[in-house]
């Protein structure tokens, strides 16, 4: 739950009007009331790379980001209605999956941070070798190795982006059951 003052972005108000009807001013008011009742689902990272918090309440999902002036509801989208008897069982199952995805994200982030640090050290050693060497062949080989290591870093970043995207998709599924 969010306490205190929450700002609502123009985009969020427009999305609320599109999905639930009413005017933009009514949407701002409803979002303000609903976000205080909403359940925290997960920390998510958007496709744009910005992180936020996913909340769900009353058939709607809310993405909240924090800036220097406090929390801001940046977007709202509608969830599909579900049968109550099934909802609780599915909610429990998908919540377990979300916890697994969160653990995997933490483990992957930690592993990738270590691997990237090792690669940076190797790049530094190769740079030193390249600077000390008089041989053009050695310099070319060193530069090729450095380029390969930069590619490896990019691949690690992509792996982490995929894990984060998977967690985001699971979190949105969990939100549908609140």
PDB file of N, CA, C and O in Angstrom, residues 111-168:
ATOM      1  N   UNK A 111      25.761 -13.220 -10.370  1.00  0.00           N
ATOM      2  CA  UNK A 111      26.718 -13.981 -11.186  1.00  0.00           C
ATOM      3  C   UNK A 111      27.260 -13.113 -12.320  1.00  0.00           C
ATOM      4  O   UNK A 111      28.469 -13.095 -12.583  1.00  0.00           O
ATOM      5  N   UNK A 112      26.381 -12.378 -12.966  1.00  0.00           N
ATOM      6  CA  UNK A 112      26.806 -11.541 -14.089  1.00  0.00           C
ATOM      7  C   UNK A 112      27.721 -10.422 -13.611  1.00  0.00           C
ATOM      8  O   UNK A 112      28.691 -10.075 -14.285  1.00  0.00           O
ATOM      9  N   UNK A 113      27.432  -9.851 -12.440  1.00  0.00           N
ATOM     10  CA  UNK A 113      28.299  -8.797 -11.906  1.00  0.00           C
ATOM     11  C   UNK A 113      29.716  -9.323 -11.683  1.00  0.00           C
ATOM     12  O   UNK A 113      30.701  -8.648 -12.016  1.00  0.00           O
ATOM     13  N   UNK A 114      29.823 -10.545 -11.151  1.00  0.00           N
ATOM     14  CA  UNK A 114      31.144 -11.146 -10.919  1.00  0.00           C
ATOM     15  C   UNK A 114      31.845 -11.420 -12.256  1.00  0.00           C
ATOM     16  O   UNK A 114      33.022 -11.085 -12.433  1.00  0.00           O
ATOM     17  N   UNK A 115      31.101 -12.008 -13.200  1.00  0.00           N
ATOM     18  CA  UNK A 115      31.700 -12.311 -14.502  1.00  0.00           C
ATOM     19  C   UNK A 115      32.152 -11.041 -15.210  1.00  0.00           C
ATOM     20  O   UNK A 115      33.237 -11.009 -15.811  1.00  0.00           O
ATOM     21  N   UNK A 116      31.330  -9.986 -15.143  1.00  0.00           N
ATOM     22  CA  UNK A 116      31.712  -8.725 -15.794  1.00  0.00           C
ATOM     23  C   UNK A 116      32.948  -8.123 -15.134  1.00  0.00           C
ATOM     24  O   UNK A 116      33.821  -7.593 -15.824  1.00  0.00           O
ATOM     25  N   UNK A 117      33.032  -8.223 -13.811  1.00  0.00           N
ATOM     26  CA  UNK A 117      34.212  -7.710 -13.105  1.00  0.00           C
ATOM     27  C   UNK A 117      35.466  -8.466 -13.526  1.00  0.00           C
ATOM     28  O   UNK A 117      36.531  -7.868 -13.747  1.00  0.00           O
ATOM     29  N   UNK A 118      35.340  -9.794 -13.652  1.00  0.00           N
ATOM     30  CA  UNK A 118      36.489 -10.593 -14.104  1.00  0.00           C
ATOM     31  C   UNK A 118      36.886 -10.211 -15.528  1.00  0.00           C
ATOM     32  O   UNK A 118      38.078 -10.132 -15.850  1.00  0.00           O
ATOM     33  N   UNK A 119      35.903  -9.969 -16.377  1.00  0.00           N
ATOM     34  CA  UNK A 119      36.188  -9.582 -17.764  1.00  0.00           C
ATOM     35  C   UNK A 119      36.871  -8.219 -17.803  1.00  0.00           C
ATOM     36  O   UNK A 119      37.819  -8.010 -18.569  1.00  0.00           O
ATOM     37  N   UNK A 120      36.411  -7.281 -16.967  1.00  0.00           N
ATOM     38  CA  UNK A 120      37.032  -5.955 -16.923  1.00  0.00           C
ATOM     39  C   UNK A 120      38.493  -6.061 -16.495  1.00  0.00           C
ATOM     40  O   UNK A 120      39.365  -5.375 -17.049  1.00  0.00           O
ATOM     41  N   UNK A 121      38.772  -6.929 -15.532  1.00  0.00           N
ATOM     42  CA  UNK A 121      40.155  -7.139 -15.093  1.00  0.00           C
ATOM     43  C   UNK A 121      40.984  -7.710 -16.247  1.00  0.00           C
ATOM     44  O   UNK A 121      42.111  -7.264 -16.501  1.00  0.00           O
ATOM     45  N   UNK A 122      40.416  -8.675 -16.957  1.00  0.00           N
ATOM     46  CA  UNK A 122      41.131  -9.270 -18.090  1.00  0.00           C
ATOM     47  C   UNK A 122      41.388  -8.226 -19.173  1.00  0.00           C
ATOM     48  O   UNK A 122      42.475  -8.178 -19.766  1.00  0.00           O
ATOM     49  N   UNK A 123      40.404  -7.362 -19.421  1.00  0.00           N
ATOM     50  CA  UNK A 123      40.588  -6.289 -20.418  1.00  0.00           C
ATOM     51  C   UNK A 123      41.725  -5.368 -19.989  1.00  0.00           C
ATOM     52  O   UNK A 123      42.569  -4.983 -20.811  1.00  0.00           O
ATOM     53  N   UNK A 124      41.777  -5.045 -18.710  1.00  0.00           N
ATOM     54  CA  UNK A 124      42.852  -4.181 -18.207  1.00  0.00           C
ATOM     55  C   UNK A 124      44.215  -4.840 -18.387  1.00  0.00           C
ATOM     56  O   UNK A 124      45.189  -4.183 -18.797  1.00  0.00           O
ATOM     57  N   UNK A 125      44.296  -6.140 -18.101  1.00  0.00           N
ATOM     58  CA  UNK A 125      45.568  -6.849 -18.273  1.00  0.00           C
ATOM     59  C   UNK A 125      45.977  -6.874 -19.746  1.00  0.00           C
ATOM     60  O   UNK A 125      47.152  -6.698 -20.077  1.00  0.00           O
ATOM     61  N   UNK A 126      45.022  -7.102 -20.623  1.00  0.00           N
ATOM     62  CA  UNK A 126      45.319  -7.134 -22.061  1.00  0.00           C
ATOM     63  C   UNK A 126      45.720  -5.750 -22.558  1.00  0.00           C
ATOM     64  O   UNK A 126      46.635  -5.620 -23.384  1.00  0.00           O
ATOM     65  N   UNK A 127      45.050  -4.706 -22.037  1.00  0.00           N
ATOM     66  CA  UNK A 127      45.431  -3.338 -22.405  1.00  0.00           C
ATOM     67  C   UNK A 127      46.867  -3.050 -21.997  1.00  0.00           C
ATOM     68  O   UNK A 127      47.632  -2.438 -22.760  1.00  0.00           O
ATOM     69  N   UNK A 128      47.247  -3.484 -20.799  1.00  0.00           N
ATOM     70  CA  UNK A 128      48.618  -3.288 -20.325  1.00  0.00           C
ATOM     71  C   UNK A 128      49.591  -4.014 -21.247  1.00  0.00           C
ATOM     72  O   UNK A 128      50.613  -3.443 -21.651  1.00  0.00           O
ATOM     73  N   UNK A 129      49.272  -5.249 -21.589  1.00  0.00           N
ATOM     74  CA  UNK A 129      50.129  -6.021 -22.488  1.00  0.00           C
ATOM     75  C   UNK A 129      50.245  -5.326 -23.844  1.00  0.00           C
ATOM     76  O   UNK A 129      51.313  -5.265 -24.445  1.00  0.00           O
ATOM     77  N   UNK A 130      49.113  -4.794 -24.332  1.00  0.00           N
ATOM     78  CA  UNK A 130      49.091  -4.135 -25.633  1.00  0.00           C
ATOM     79  C   UNK A 130      49.966  -2.872 -25.611  1.00  0.00           C
ATOM     80  O   UNK A 130      50.696  -2.592 -26.564  1.00  0.00           O
ATOM     81  N   UNK A 131      49.907  -2.119 -24.506  1.00  0.00           N
ATOM     82  CA  UNK A 131      50.685  -0.886 -24.393  1.00  0.00           C
ATOM     83  C   UNK A 131      52.177  -1.194 -24.299  1.00  0.00           C
ATOM     84  O   UNK A 131      53.009  -0.497 -24.885  1.00  0.00           O
ATOM     85  N   UNK A 132      52.528  -2.267 -23.588  1.00  0.00           N
ATOM     86  CA  UNK A 132      53.935  -2.623 -23.403  1.00  0.00           C
ATOM     87  C   UNK A 132      54.563  -3.256 -24.642  1.00  0.00           C
ATOM     88  O   UNK A 132      55.767  -3.152 -24.842  1.00  0.00           O
ATOM     89  N   UNK A 133      53.752  -3.890 -25.447  1.00  0.00           N
ATOM     90  CA  UNK A 133      54.276  -4.646 -26.581  1.00  0.00           C
ATOM     91  C   UNK A 133      54.736  -3.741 -27.711  1.00  0.00           C
ATOM     92  O   UNK A 133      54.124  -2.726 -28.015  1.00  0.00           O
ATOM     93  N   UNK A 134      55.830  -4.165 -28.375  1.00  0.00           N
ATOM     94  CA  UNK A 134      56.314  -3.457 -29.560  1.00  0.00           C
ATOM     95  C   UNK A 134      55.789  -4.104 -30.826  1.00  0.00           C
ATOM     96  O   UNK A 134      55.759  -3.483 -31.872  1.00  0.00           O
ATOM     97  N   UNK A 135      55.355  -5.332 -30.718  1.00  0.00           N
ATOM     98  CA  UNK A 135      54.922  -6.099 -31.877  1.00  0.00           C
ATOM     99  C   UNK A 135      53.511  -5.695 -32.310  1.00  0.00           C
ATOM    100  O   UNK A 135      52.569  -5.679 -31.520  1.00  0.00           O
ATOM    101  N   UNK A 136      53.396  -5.395 -33.596  1.00  0.00           N
ATOM    102  CA  UNK A 136      52.089  -5.040 -34.159  1.00  0.00           C
ATOM    103  C   UNK A 136      51.143  -6.243 -34.121  1.00  0.00           C
ATOM    104  O   UNK A 136      49.934  -6.092 -33.884  1.00  0.00           O
ATOM    105  N   UNK A 137      51.669  -7.438 -34.335  1.00  0.00           N
ATOM    106  CA  UNK A 137      50.848  -8.648 -34.310  1.00  0.00           C
ATOM    107  C   UNK A 137      50.242  -8.870 -32.914  1.00  0.00           C
ATOM    108  O   UNK A 137      49.073  -9.259 -32.785  1.00  0.00           O
ATOM    109  N   UNK A 138      51.037  -8.628 -31.886  1.00  0.00           N
ATOM    110  CA  UNK A 138      50.549  -8.780 -30.517  1.00  0.00           C
ATOM    111  C   UNK A 138      49.466  -7.740 -30.244  1.00  0.00           C
ATOM    112  O   UNK A 138      48.424  -8.040 -29.653  1.00  0.00           O
ATOM    113  N   UNK A 139      49.663  -6.503 -30.700  1.00  0.00           N
ATOM    114  CA  UNK A 139      48.666  -5.449 -30.508  1.00  0.00           C
ATOM    115  C   UNK A 139      47.346  -5.804 -31.200  1.00  0.00           C
ATOM    116  O   UNK A 139      46.271  -5.608 -30.626  1.00  0.00           O
ATOM    117  N   UNK A 140      47.434  -6.331 -32.398  1.00  0.00           N
ATOM    118  CA  UNK A 140      46.222  -6.715 -33.137  1.00  0.00           C
ATOM    119  C   UNK A 140      45.512  -7.860 -32.418  1.00  0.00           C
ATOM    120  O   UNK A 140      44.292  -7.845 -32.275  1.00  0.00           O
ATOM    121  N   UNK A 141      46.280  -8.829 -31.948  1.00  0.00           N
ATOM    122  CA  UNK A 141      45.690  -9.953 -31.219  1.00  0.00           C
ATOM    123  C   UNK A 141      45.042  -9.474 -29.917  1.00  0.00           C
ATOM    124  O   UNK A 141      43.946  -9.929 -29.550  1.00  0.00           O
ATOM    125  N   UNK A 142      45.707  -8.559 -29.237  1.00  0.00           N
ATOM    126  CA  UNK A 142      45.150  -8.015 -27.995  1.00  0.00           C
ATOM    127  C   UNK A 142      43.849  -7.262 -28.272  1.00  0.00           C
ATOM    128  O   UNK A 142      42.868  -7.409 -27.528  1.00  0.00           O
ATOM    129  N   UNK A 143      43.835  -6.462 -29.335  1.00  0.00           N
ATOM    130  CA  UNK A 143      42.625  -5.715 -29.668  1.00  0.00           C
ATOM    131  C   UNK A 143      41.479  -6.660 -30.032  1.00  0.00           C
ATOM    132  O   UNK A 143      40.339  -6.440 -29.655  1.00  0.00           O
ATOM    133  N   UNK A 144      41.797  -7.749 -30.739  1.00  0.00           N
ATOM    134  CA  UNK A 144      40.776  -8.733 -31.088  1.00  0.00           C
ATOM    135  C   UNK A 144      40.206  -9.372 -29.825  1.00  0.00           C
ATOM    136  O   UNK A 144      38.983  -9.571 -29.711  1.00  0.00           O
ATOM    137  N   UNK A 145      41.071  -9.687 -28.871  1.00  0.00           N
ATOM    138  CA  UNK A 145      40.613 -10.292 -27.614  1.00  0.00           C
ATOM    139  C   UNK A 145      39.743  -9.296 -26.831  1.00  0.00           C
ATOM    140  O   UNK A 145      38.719  -9.674 -26.264  1.00  0.00           O
ATOM    141  N   UNK A 146      40.153  -8.036 -26.812  1.00  0.00           N
ATOM    142  CA  UNK A 146      39.363  -7.008 -26.118  1.00  0.00           C
ATOM    143  C   UNK A 146      37.983  -6.883 -26.755  1.00  0.00           C
ATOM    144  O   UNK A 146      36.965  -6.803 -26.061  1.00  0.00           O
ATOM    145  N   UNK A 147      37.929  -6.893 -28.087  1.00  0.00           N
ATOM    146  CA  UNK A 147      36.640  -6.818 -28.781  1.00  0.00           C
ATOM    147  C   UNK A 147      35.759  -8.020 -28.427  1.00  0.00           C
ATOM    148  O   UNK A 147      34.550  -7.883 -28.212  1.00  0.00           O
ATOM    149  N   UNK A 148      36.367  -9.204 -28.348  1.00  0.00           N
ATOM    150  CA  UNK A 148      35.620 -10.407 -27.979  1.00  0.00           C
ATOM    151  C   UNK A 148      35.093 -10.301 -26.546  1.00  0.00           C
ATOM    152  O   UNK A 148      33.959 -10.718 -26.256  1.00  0.00           O
ATOM    153  N   UNK A 149      35.887  -9.732 -25.668  1.00  0.00           N
ATOM    154  CA  UNK A 149      35.448  -9.572 -24.278  1.00  0.00           C
ATOM    155  C   UNK A 149      34.304  -8.556 -24.158  1.00  0.00           C
ATOM    156  O   UNK A 149      33.378  -8.744 -23.365  1.00  0.00           O
ATOM    157  N   UNK A 150      34.358  -7.495 -24.956  1.00  0.00           N
ATOM    158  CA  UNK A 150      33.248  -6.527 -24.972  1.00  0.00           C
ATOM    159  C   UNK A 150      31.970  -7.190 -25.484  1.00  0.00           C
ATOM    160  O   UNK A 150      30.876  -6.917 -24.988  1.00  0.00           O
ATOM    161  N   UNK A 151      32.103  -8.071 -26.444  1.00  0.00           N
ATOM    162  CA  UNK A 151      30.946  -8.827 -26.950  1.00  0.00           C
ATOM    163  C   UNK A 151      30.393  -9.727 -25.842  1.00  0.00           C
ATOM    164  O   UNK A 151      29.170  -9.850 -25.684  1.00  0.00           O
ATOM    165  N   UNK A 152      31.276 -10.343 -25.077  1.00  0.00           N
ATOM    166  CA  UNK A 152      30.843 -11.196 -23.970  1.00  0.00           C
ATOM    167  C   UNK A 152      30.081 -10.387 -22.924  1.00  0.00           C
ATOM    168  O   UNK A 152      29.067 -10.858 -22.383  1.00  0.00           O
ATOM    169  N   UNK A 153      30.521  -9.167 -22.647  1.00  0.00           N
ATOM    170  CA  UNK A 153      29.816  -8.292 -21.704  1.00  0.00           C
ATOM    171  C   UNK A 153      28.421  -7.971 -22.236  1.00  0.00           C
ATOM    172  O   UNK A 153      27.438  -7.999 -21.497  1.00  0.00           O
ATOM    173  N   UNK A 154      28.322  -7.671 -23.535  1.00  0.00           N
ATOM    174  CA  UNK A 154      27.020  -7.376 -24.133  1.00  0.00           C
ATOM    175  C   UNK A 154      26.085  -8.589 -24.034  1.00  0.00           C
ATOM    176  O   UNK A 154      24.886  -8.435 -23.773  1.00  0.00           O
ATOM    177  N   UNK A 155      26.631  -9.786 -24.227  1.00  0.00           N
ATOM    178  CA  UNK A 155      25.820 -11.007 -24.110  1.00  0.00           C
ATOM    179  C   UNK A 155      25.331 -11.210 -22.678  1.00  0.00           C
ATOM    180  O   UNK A 155      24.190 -11.628 -22.454  1.00  0.00           O
ATOM    181  N   UNK A 156      26.188 -10.913 -21.706  1.00  0.00           N
ATOM    182  CA  UNK A 156      25.777 -11.021 -20.301  1.00  0.00           C
ATOM    183  C   UNK A 156      24.666 -10.023 -19.990  1.00  0.00           C
ATOM    184  O   UNK A 156      23.697 -10.355 -19.296  1.00  0.00           O
ATOM    185  N   UNK A 157      24.801  -8.796 -20.501  1.00  0.00           N
ATOM    186  CA  UNK A 157      23.752  -7.790 -20.298  1.00  0.00           C
ATOM    187  C   UNK A 157      22.429  -8.246 -20.908  1.00  0.00           C
ATOM    188  O   UNK A 157      21.366  -8.065 -20.318  1.00  0.00           O
ATOM    189  N   UNK A 158      22.489  -8.857 -22.084  1.00  0.00           N
ATOM    190  CA  UNK A 158      21.278  -9.350 -22.744  1.00  0.00           C
ATOM    191  C   UNK A 158      20.643 -10.486 -21.940  1.00  0.00           C
ATOM    192  O   UNK A 158      19.417 -10.558 -21.809  1.00  0.00           O
ATOM    193  N   UNK A 159      21.476 -11.361 -21.386  1.00  0.00           N
ATOM    194  CA  UNK A 159      20.958 -12.450 -20.554  1.00  0.00           C
ATOM    195  C   UNK A 159      20.198 -11.888 -19.357  1.00  0.00           C
ATOM    196  O   UNK A 159      19.099 -12.345 -19.028  1.00  0.00           O
ATOM    197  N   UNK A 160      20.762 -10.863 -18.721  1.00  0.00           N
ATOM    198  CA  UNK A 160      20.098 -10.252 -17.575  1.00  0.00           C
ATOM    199  C   UNK A 160      18.803  -9.570 -17.996  1.00  0.00           C
ATOM    200  O   UNK A 160      17.793  -9.665 -17.300  1.00  0.00           O
ATOM    201  N   UNK A 161      18.797  -8.901 -19.141  1.00  0.00           N
ATOM    202  CA  UNK A 161      17.577  -8.255 -19.644  1.00  0.00           C
ATOM    203  C   UNK A 161      16.464  -9.280 -19.854  1.00  0.00           C
ATOM    204  O   UNK A 161      15.303  -9.030 -19.554  1.00  0.00           O
ATOM    205  N   UNK A 162      16.817 -10.462 -20.364  1.00  0.00           N
ATOM    206  CA  UNK A 162      15.821 -11.515 -20.571  1.00  0.00           C
ATOM    207  C   UNK A 162      15.237 -12.007 -19.248  1.00  0.00           C
ATOM    208  O   UNK A 162      14.036 -12.220 -19.137  1.00  0.00           O
ATOM    209  N   UNK A 163      16.086 -12.182 -18.250  1.00  0.00           N
ATOM    210  CA  UNK A 163      15.619 -12.629 -16.938  1.00  0.00           C
ATOM    211  C   UNK A 163      14.694 -11.573 -16.320  1.00  0.00           C
ATOM    212  O   UNK A 163      13.645 -11.904 -15.762  1.00  0.00           O
ATOM    213  N   UNK A 164      15.065 -10.313 -16.453  1.00  0.00           N
ATOM    214  CA  UNK A 164      14.234  -9.223 -15.930  1.00  0.00           C
ATOM    215  C   UNK A 164      12.903  -9.166 -16.669  1.00  0.00           C
ATOM    216  O   UNK A 164      11.846  -8.984 -16.060  1.00  0.00           O
ATOM    217  N   UNK A 165      12.934  -9.352 -17.987  1.00  0.00           N
ATOM    218  CA  UNK A 165      11.697  -9.358 -18.773  1.00  0.00           C
ATOM    219  C   UNK A 165      10.781 -10.504 -18.390  1.00  0.00           C
ATOM    220  O   UNK A 165       9.561 -10.342 -18.315  1.00  0.00           O
ATOM    221  N   UNK A 166      11.359 -11.666 -18.119  1.00  0.00           N
ATOM    222  CA  UNK A 166      10.567 -12.815 -17.685  1.00  0.00           C
ATOM    223  C   UNK A 166       9.905 -12.538 -16.338  1.00  0.00           C
ATOM    224  O   UNK A 166       8.719 -12.827 -16.142  1.00  0.00           O
ATOM    225  N   UNK A 167      10.652 -11.938 -15.427  1.00  0.00           N
ATOM    226  CA  UNK A 167      10.084 -11.616 -14.116  1.00  0.00           C
ATOM    227  C   UNK A 167       8.962 -10.593 -14.269  1.00  0.00           C
ATOM    228  O   UNK A 167       7.924 -10.694 -13.618  1.00  0.00           O
ATOM    229  N   UNK A 168       9.142  -9.610 -15.149  1.00  0.00           N
ATOM    230  CA  UNK A 168       8.108  -8.601 -15.384  1.00  0.00           C
ATOM    231  C   UNK A 168       6.819  -9.266 -15.886  1.00  0.00           C
ATOM    232  O   UNK A 168       5.720  -8.952 -15.425  1.00  0.00           O
TER     233      UNK A 168
END
